[in-house]
C-alpha positions as CSV (number, residue, x, y, z in Angstrom):
1,M,-0.3,0.3,-0.2
2,N,0.9,3.6,-0.5
3,Q,1.1,6.5,1.5
4,D,-1.7,7.8,0.5
5,D,-4.0,4.8,1.2
6,I,-2.4,3.8,4.5
7,I,-3.2,7.5,5.8
8,Y,-7.1,6.6,4.2
9,I,-7.8,3.9,6.2
10,L,-5.9,5.2,9.7
11,L,-8.4,8.4,9.4
12,L,-11.1,5.8,8.5
13,V,-10.5,3.7,10.8
14,S,-10.5,6.6,13.6
15,S,-13.6,7.8,12.2
16,I,-15.3,4.2,12.7
17,V,-14.3,4.4,16.9
18,F,-15.0,7.9,17.1
19,G,-18.7,7.7,15.2
20,N,-19.3,5.4,18.4
21,F,-19.1,8.4,20.7
22,Y,-20.6,10.6,18.3
23,R,-23.8,8.7,18.2
24,T,-24.3,9.7,22.0
25,F,-24.0,13.4,21.6
26,D,-26.9,15.6,21.3
27,A,-28.5,16.6,17.5
28,R,-27.0,20.1,18.4
29,R,-23.8,19.0,19.4
30,R,-23.6,16.5,17.0
31,K,-23.9,18.8,14.1
32,Y,-21.0,21.7,15.2
33,V,-18.3,18.9,16.4
34,G,-19.4,16.5,12.5
35,F,-18.4,20.1,10.8
36,V,-14.9,20.7,13.5
37,V,-13.8,16.8,12.8
38,G,-14.9,17.1,9.2
39,L,-12.7,20.2,8.7
40,L,-9.8,18.4,11.0
41,I,-9.3,16.0,8.8
42,S,-9.1,17.5,5.8
43,S,-6.7,19.9,7.1
44,V,-4.7,16.5,7.8
45,V,-5.0,15.1,4.3
46,S,-4.7,18.5,2.3
47,K,-2.6,20.8,4.5
48,Y,-2.3,24.0,2.6
49,H,-4.5,22.7,0.0
50,T,-7.9,22.5,2.2
51,I,-8.2,26.2,1.1
52,H,-9.2,25.2,-1.8
53,L,-12.0,22.2,-0.3
54,I,-13.3,26.1,1.7
55,F,-13.1,28.2,-1.1
56,S,-15.0,25.9,-3.4
57,V,-17.6,25.2,-0.6
58,C,-18.2,29.0,0.5
59,L,-18.9,30.4,-3.1
60,N,-21.1,27.0,-4.1
61,S,-23.1,28.3,-1.1
62,C,-23.4,31.3,-2.2
63,L,-24.5,30.1,-5.4
64,I,-27.6,27.9,-3.7
65,L,-28.7,30.8,-1.3
66,Y,-28.1,34.0,-3.8
67,T,-28.5,33.4,-7.3
68,N,-31.9,33.4,-8.9
69,R,-33.0,29.7,-8.0
70,R,-34.8,28.6,-10.8
71,I,-31.0,27.8,-12.3
72,C,-29.1,27.5,-8.9
73,Q,-28.5,24.0,-9.7
74,I,-27.1,24.4,-13.0
75,L,-24.6,27.2,-11.7
76,S,-23.6,24.8,-9.2
77,F,-23.4,22.1,-11.6
78,F,-20.8,23.9,-13.9
79,F,-18.3,25.8,-11.1
80,M,-18.3,22.9,-8.8
81,F,-16.9,20.3,-11.9
82,G,-15.3,23.0,-13.0
83,Y,-13.4,23.5,-9.8
84,L,-13.0,20.1,-9.5
85,I,-11.0,19.8,-13.0
86,F,-8.9,22.8,-11.8
87,V,-7.8,21.2,-8.8
88,R,-6.4,18.5,-10.4
89,M,-4.9,19.9,-13.5
90,F,-3.2,23.0,-12.1
91,V,-2.8,22.1,-8.7
92,R,-2.2,18.6,-8.0
93,V,-3.5,17.8,-4.7
94,S,-3.2,14.5,-2.8
95,G,-5.3,11.3,-3.9
96,P,-6.9,11.7,0.0
97,C,-8.0,15.4,-0.8
98,N,-9.3,14.6,-4.0
99,M,-11.3,12.2,-2.9
100,I,-12.8,15.0,-0.9
101,Q,-13.3,17.4,-3.4
102,M,-15.0,14.2,-5.4
103,I,-17.5,14.2,-2.1
104,L,-17.8,17.7,-1.9
105,T,-18.9,18.2,-5.2
106,L,-21.3,15.3,-5.6
107,R,-23.0,17.3,-2.0
108,C,-22.8,21.2,-3.2
109,V,-24.7,20.0,-6.2
110,G,-26.8,17.7,-5.2
111,L,-27.9,20.0,-2.5
112,S,-28.3,22.7,-4.9
113,F,-30.9,20.7,-7.3
114,E,-32.5,19.9,-3.6
115,V,-33.5,23.0,-3.6
116,N,-34.3,24.3,-6.6
117,Q,-36.8,21.1,-6.6
118,A,-38.4,22.2,-3.2
119,A,-38.5,26.1,-4.8
120,Q,-40.3,24.8,-7.9
121,K,-43.4,23.6,-5.4
122,Q,-46.0,26.2,-4.9
123,D,-47.1,25.1,-1.7
124,N,-48.1,22.1,0.0
125,R,-44.2,21.7,1.1
126,S,-43.0,19.5,3.5
127,S,-40.7,20.7,6.6
128,Y,-38.0,19.6,5.2
129,E,-38.4,21.4,1.6
130,K,-39.6,24.5,3.5
131,E,-36.4,24.3,6.1
132,L,-34.8,23.8,3.1
133,L,-35.3,27.8,1.4
134,H,-34.4,29.1,4.6
135,L,-30.9,27.8,4.5
136,S,-28.1,29.9,6.0
137,F,-24.6,29.9,5.2
138,F,-23.8,27.8,7.9
139,D,-25.7,25.1,7.1
140,V,-24.4,24.6,3.8
141,L,-21.0,24.5,5.5
142,C,-22.0,22.0,8.6
143,Y,-23.0,20.1,5.4
144,G,-20.3,19.5,3.2
145,F,-17.9,19.3,5.9
146,N,-19.4,16.6,8.1
147,F,-17.1,13.9,8.9
148,I,-19.6,10.9,7.8
149,G,-19.1,10.0,4.2
150,L,-16.8,12.9,3.3
151,L,-13.7,11.0,2.4
152,T,-15.3,8.8,0.0
153,G,-18.7,8.5,0.5
154,P,-21.6,7.4,-0.1
155,Y,-22.9,9.9,-0.7
156,Y,-26.1,11.2,1.3
157,S,-28.7,14.2,0.5
158,Y,-29.2,16.4,2.7
159,K,-32.5,15.4,3.5
160,T,-30.7,12.3,5.1
161,Y,-28.2,14.7,6.4
162,L,-31.0,16.9,8.7
163,D,-33.5,13.5,9.3
164,Y,-30.3,12.8,11.4
165,F,-30.2,15.4,13.3
166,R,-34.2,16.2,13.3
167,F,-35.7,12.3,14.2
168,S,-33.9,9.6,16.4
169,F,-34.3,7.1,14.2
170,G,-29.8,6.3,14.9
171,Q,-30.0,6.5,18.8
172,Y,-32.6,3.0,18.5
173,A,-31.0,1.4,15.7
174,N,-28.3,-1.4,16.7
175,C,-25.4,0.4,14.9
176,T,-23.0,-1.3,16.7
177,K,-24.1,-4.7,14.8
178,A,-24.5,-3.3,11.2
179,T,-20.7,-2.3,11.5
180,I,-19.7,-5.4,12.7
181,E,-21.3,-7.1,10.1
182,K,-20.4,-4.3,7.6
183,F,-16.6,-4.7,9.1
184,I,-15.9,-8.3,9.0
185,G,-15.6,-8.5,5.8
186,V,-12.9,-6.2,5.4
187,P,-9.8,-8.3,6.9
188,F,-10.6,-10.8,3.8
189,Y,-10.8,-8.2,1.1
190,V,-7.1,-6.4,2.4
191,V,-5.7,-9.9,2.7
192,I,-7.3,-10.8,-1.2
193,Y,-6.0,-7.0,-2.1
194,L,-2.3,-7.8,-0.6
195,L,-1.4,-11.1,-1.9
196,A,-3.1,-10.9,-5.0
197,E,-0.8,-7.7,-5.7
198,Y,2.3,-9.0,-4.9
199,I,1.7,-12.1,-7.2
200,W,0.2,-9.9,-9.9
201,P,1.5,-6.8,-9.5
202,L,-0.2,-3.8,-11.8
203,N,3.7,-2.6,-12.4
204,Y,4.1,-5.9,-13.9
205,A,1.8,-4.5,-16.9
206,K,3.2,-1.3,-17.4
207,S,7.5,-3.5,-17.8
208,D,8.7,-4.1,-21.0
209,E,9.1,-8.1,-19.9
210,F,5.5,-8.5,-20.1
211,Y,4.8,-6.9,-23.6
212,E,8.3,-8.7,-24.9
213,E,8.2,-11.9,-23.0
214,R,4.8,-12.8,-22.5
215,S,1.9,-14.5,-24.9
216,V,-1.0,-12.4,-26.2
217,L,-3.2,-14.9,-24.1
218,Y,-1.1,-14.5,-21.1
219,R,-1.9,-10.8,-21.3
220,L,-5.3,-11.1,-22.3
221,W,-5.4,-13.2,-18.8
222,Y,-3.8,-10.9,-16.5
223,I,-6.8,-8.7,-16.8
224,F,-8.5,-10.9,-14.4
225,P,-6.3,-10.7,-11.0
226,T,-5.6,-7.3,-12.3
227,F,-9.2,-6.2,-11.4
228,L,-9.6,-8.4,-8.4
229,I,-6.6,-6.5,-6.6
230,F,-9.1,-3.4,-7.7
231,R,-12.6,-4.3,-6.4
232,M,-11.2,-5.5,-3.8
233,R,-9.3,-2.6,-2.6
234,M,-12.6,-1.0,-3.6
235,Y,-14.7,-3.2,-1.6
236,A,-12.0,-2.4,1.8
237,G,-12.4,1.7,1.4
238,L,-15.4,1.7,0.8
239,T,-17.4,-0.7,3.1
240,L,-15.2,0.8,5.6
241,S,-17.2,4.5,4.4
242,E,-20.5,2.7,5.5
243,C,-18.9,1.4,8.8
244,V,-18.4,5.4,9.7
245,C,-22.0,5.7,8.6
246,T,-23.0,2.6,10.3
247,I,-21.7,3.2,14.0
248,T,-22.7,7.1,14.3
249,G,-26.0,5.9,12.6
250,M,-25.9,8.0,9.6
251,G,-28.9,6.7,7.0
252,A,-30.8,4.4,9.8
253,Y,-34.6,4.8,9.1
254,P,-37.4,2.0,9.7
255,T,-37.4,-0.9,7.7
256,V,-40.9,-0.4,7.6
257,A,-40.9,2.9,5.4
258,N,-39.1,0.9,2.3
259,N,-35.9,2.6,1.8
260,K,-33.7,2.8,-1.2
261,T,-30.0,3.9,-1.4
262,G,-28.9,7.1,-2.1
263,A,-32.9,8.1,-1.9
264,G,-33.9,7.2,1.6
265,P,-37.9,6.8,2.7
266,E,-40.5,5.9,0.4
267,L,-43.0,5.2,2.5
268,E,-45.0,9.3,2.9
269,G,-45.4,10.2,6.2
270,Y,-42.3,8.5,7.3
271,E,-41.8,11.2,9.6
272,S,-44.5,9.3,12.4
273,L,-42.5,6.5,12.9
274,N,-40.0,9.0,15.2
275,V,-42.8,8.9,17.4
276,A,-42.2,5.2,18.5
277,P,-38.7,5.0,17.5
278,E,-38.4,1.9,20.1
279,K,-41.1,-0.4,18.5
280,H,-39.7,-0.7,15.1
281,E,-36.5,-2.9,13.6
282,Y,-34.0,-0.7,11.6
283,D,-31.8,-0.8,8.0
284,F,-29.2,1.6,6.7
285,E,-30.1,0.8,2.7
286,T,-29.8,4.3,2.0
287,V,-26.2,4.7,2.6
288,R,-25.5,1.2,1.4
289,N,-22.7,1.9,-0.9
290,M,-21.3,-1.2,-2.1
291,D,-23.5,-4.2,-2.8
292,V,-20.3,-6.5,-2.8
293,M,-22.4,-9.8,-2.9
294,G,-24.4,-8.5,-5.2
295,T,-21.8,-7.9,-7.7
296,E,-19.7,-10.7,-7.2
297,T,-22.5,-13.1,-7.8
298,C,-24.6,-11.0,-10.2
299,V,-24.8,-13.0,-14.3
300,T,-24.6,-10.1,-16.4
301,F,-22.9,-6.6,-16.9
302,R,-25.9,-4.8,-16.7
303,E,-27.0,-6.1,-13.0
304,G,-23.2,-5.2,-12.0
305,M,-23.0,-1.2,-12.5
306,K,-26.5,-1.5,-10.5
307,T,-24.6,-3.0,-8.0
308,W,-21.4,-0.8,-7.5
309,N,-21.3,2.7,-6.0
310,K,-25.0,2.4,-5.5
311,C,-24.4,5.7,-3.7
312,V,-22.8,7.6,-6.4
313,Q,-25.0,6.6,-9.4
314,Y,-28.5,7.8,-7.5
315,W,-26.8,11.2,-7.6
316,L,-25.8,11.1,-11.1
317,A,-30.0,8.9,-12.0
318,V,-31.5,12.1,-9.9
319,V,-28.9,14.8,-10.8
320,V,-28.0,14.1,-14.4
321,Y,-30.0,11.5,-16.2
322,K,-33.9,12.4,-15.7
323,R,-33.0,16.2,-15.5
324,F,-30.8,16.2,-19.1
325,P,-33.2,17.5,-21.4
326,S,-32.0,15.0,-24.4
327,K,-33.6,11.4,-24.0
328,Q,-31.3,10.6,-26.9
329,F,-28.2,11.3,-25.4
330,R,-29.1,11.6,-21.8
331,T,-26.6,7.9,-21.6
332,L,-23.9,9.4,-22.7
333,A,-23.8,12.3,-20.6
334,T,-24.7,10.6,-17.7
335,L,-21.3,8.1,-18.2
336,A,-19.6,11.4,-19.3
337,T,-20.1,12.9,-16.0
338,S,-19.1,10.0,-14.1
339,A,-16.1,9.6,-16.1
340,V,-15.4,13.9,-15.1
341,W,-16.1,13.7,-12.0
342,H,-13.6,10.3,-11.6
343,G,-10.7,12.4,-13.0
344,I,-9.4,14.1,-15.9
345,H,-6.5,10.5,-17.2
346,P,-7.9,9.5,-20.6
347,G,-8.3,5.8,-18.9
348,Y,-11.6,7.0,-17.3
349,Y,-13.3,8.3,-20.0
350,F,-12.2,4.4,-21.8
351,C,-13.6,2.6,-19.3
352,I,-16.6,4.5,-18.0
353,C,-17.7,5.4,-21.8
354,G,-16.8,1.9,-23.1
355,A,-19.9,0.3,-20.7
356,P,-22.3,1.2,-23.7
357,F,-20.4,-1.2,-26.5
358,Y,-21.2,-4.2,-24.5
359,M,-24.5,-4.1,-22.7
360,P,-26.1,-3.9,-26.1
361,V,-23.8,-6.9,-26.9
362,E,-25.3,-8.3,-23.5
363,D,-28.7,-7.6,-23.8
364,L,-29.3,-8.4,-26.9
365,W,-27.8,-12.0,-26.6
366,N,-29.3,-12.6,-23.6
367,K,-33.2,-11.9,-24.8
368,L,-31.7,-14.6,-27.4
369,V,-30.4,-17.7,-25.5
370,R,-30.8,-16.8,-22.5
371,K,-33.9,-14.9,-20.9
372,D,-36.0,-18.1,-22.0
373,A,-33.8,-21.0,-21.6
374,T,-34.4,-23.1,-18.0
375,G,-32.7,-26.1,-15.8
376,P,-29.6,-27.1,-16.3
377,L,-28.8,-24.9,-19.8
378,R,-29.3,-21.8,-18.4
379,Q,-27.4,-23.3,-15.5
380,F,-24.4,-23.4,-18.4
381,L,-25.3,-19.9,-19.8
382,D,-25.2,-18.0,-16.6
383,A,-21.6,-19.2,-16.5
384,I,-20.8,-18.4,-19.5
385,F,-22.6,-14.7,-19.1
386,T,-20.9,-14.5,-16.0
387,L,-17.5,-15.5,-17.3
388,N,-17.9,-12.5,-20.5
389,K,-19.1,-9.9,-17.2
390,W,-15.6,-10.6,-15.5
391,F,-13.6,-10.2,-18.9
392,A,-15.8,-7.0,-20.1
393,F,-15.1,-5.4,-16.8
394,S,-11.6,-6.4,-16.2
395,Y,-10.7,-5.2,-20.0
396,M,-11.9,-1.7,-19.2
397,G,-10.9,-1.7,-15.6
398,T,-7.6,-1.9,-17.6
399,A,-7.7,1.4,-18.7
400,F,-9.3,2.6,-15.6
401,L,-5.9,1.5,-13.9
402,L,-2.9,2.4,-17.1
403,L,-4.6,5.4,-17.1
404,S,-2.4,7.1,-19.7
405,I,-3.3,6.9,-23.9
406,D,0.0,5.3,-24.5
407,K,-0.2,2.9,-21.7
408,I,-3.6,1.4,-22.7
409,W,-3.3,1.8,-26.3
410,K,0.3,0.0,-25.8
411,F,-2.4,-3.1,-23.5
412,Y,-4.7,-3.5,-26.6
413,S,-2.3,-3.3,-29.4
414,S,-0.2,-6.5,-27.6
415,V,-3.6,-8.7,-27.1
416,Y,-5.6,-7.3,-30.8
417,H,-7.8,-5.4,-29.0
418,I,-9.8,-9.0,-29.4
419,P,-12.2,-8.1,-27.0
420,Y,-14.0,-5.3,-29.0
421,I,-13.3,-7.0,-32.5
422,L,-14.8,-10.6,-30.7
423,W,-18.1,-8.1,-29.2
424,A,-18.7,-6.9,-32.3
425,T,-18.2,-10.0,-34.0
426,L,-21.4,-11.2,-31.9
427,Y,-23.4,-8.2,-32.1
428,L,-23.4,-8.8,-35.8
429,I,-24.3,-12.4,-35.7
430,G,-27.1,-11.8,-32.8
431,M,-28.7,-9.1,-34.7
432,G,-28.6,-11.4,-37.9
433,L,-30.2,-13.9,-36.2
434,N,-32.8,-12.0,-34.6
435,M,-33.9,-10.8,-37.4
436,T,-34.0,-14.7,-38.6
437,K,-36.1,-15.0,-35.7
438,K,-38.7,-12.0,-36.6
439,S,-39.1,-13.5,-40.1
440,T,-39.6,-16.9,-39.4
441,K,-42.2,-15.7,-36.4
442,A,-43.9,-13.0,-39.4
443,K,-44.5,-16.0,-41.5
444,E,-45.5,-18.3,-39.0
445,G,-48.7,-15.5,-38.4
């Protein structure tokens, strides 16, 4: 592990330990202490670059509070993403500082969209929406810099943040049990990560020896352990981040409220459940960022995307996908936003924007051969689709890790772009079979 990873893990573990005490504070104290601790963490990892974090949140606060609320969300979006790009290109901040700037971007832009939505209502505003329209400058700062989820998420809306102080759900949820259940997998992820990194280091895939002495098949196979290392690292970090939420009680709601990741309770009038909070069972589905078992056991690439970084996907859905004016280009706009959010390196665009070229192939063949299959044939096809899912994830994920155009092109050329050629061929064959199938049905009809 590099120095950034060690600092990152130590801060997350420290946040979990502190969070157990933080949960016992009264709401007012939690609000202020959470803000101070968040600033302290920012200062530790960012040092003098903390000024960029503070400046971006302060200016975004002005955009939300003092500009026309019909367009404040658009101004916020372009300013925060513009500043994120500026910091990466010209300031060269550390890894943990970059991650904090990423989370602040989601929180600030997400809040601006919540304010815009509340402002559009003429009447029948909820108490939460009324409070949104009377935000103070300090309220925005406290939300932006609250230490829970500050390092790498999960993203939670201002509504979830406000509920944390308005209601006592977090005081009655079994936070310790929920944290232990999540944390128990972390040592397992770390051990696999360290072992795989030792046996199949990524740096080897960048060496001359890898290209001169290894066969095409070996180089193509190497993408599987490389992506294993990447996802174990992500599992460990994101699970620890979720543990900070669960130990503090952030995102705890009664299970009967039908809670959804990112969105929170779907049950109307869930506020009334706070009358007798001790009578309910609770879950943390609202801040469930990574569905590890879902990712590992799902059959298709599309299902895998839905289980990965779920809170960020929720943000992308409500902020970009559902609001993008052109339905034709909304998917591309969403993926491009995700790529920009992840970084400025070409590898992010190769990886994230490559998904639309594979999913139509998978969808087509799923409809042709897997959808109606049963018994042993279905099991066999599930195994084939699962293998192809990991092949696609690993091949695109290699670009995410290699980052630069020259390294990506060198690797892809060394395997003769076989995956893309294979997917294009499968798509053409599938289209031919699909047309034949439709023609046969038309004749029979």
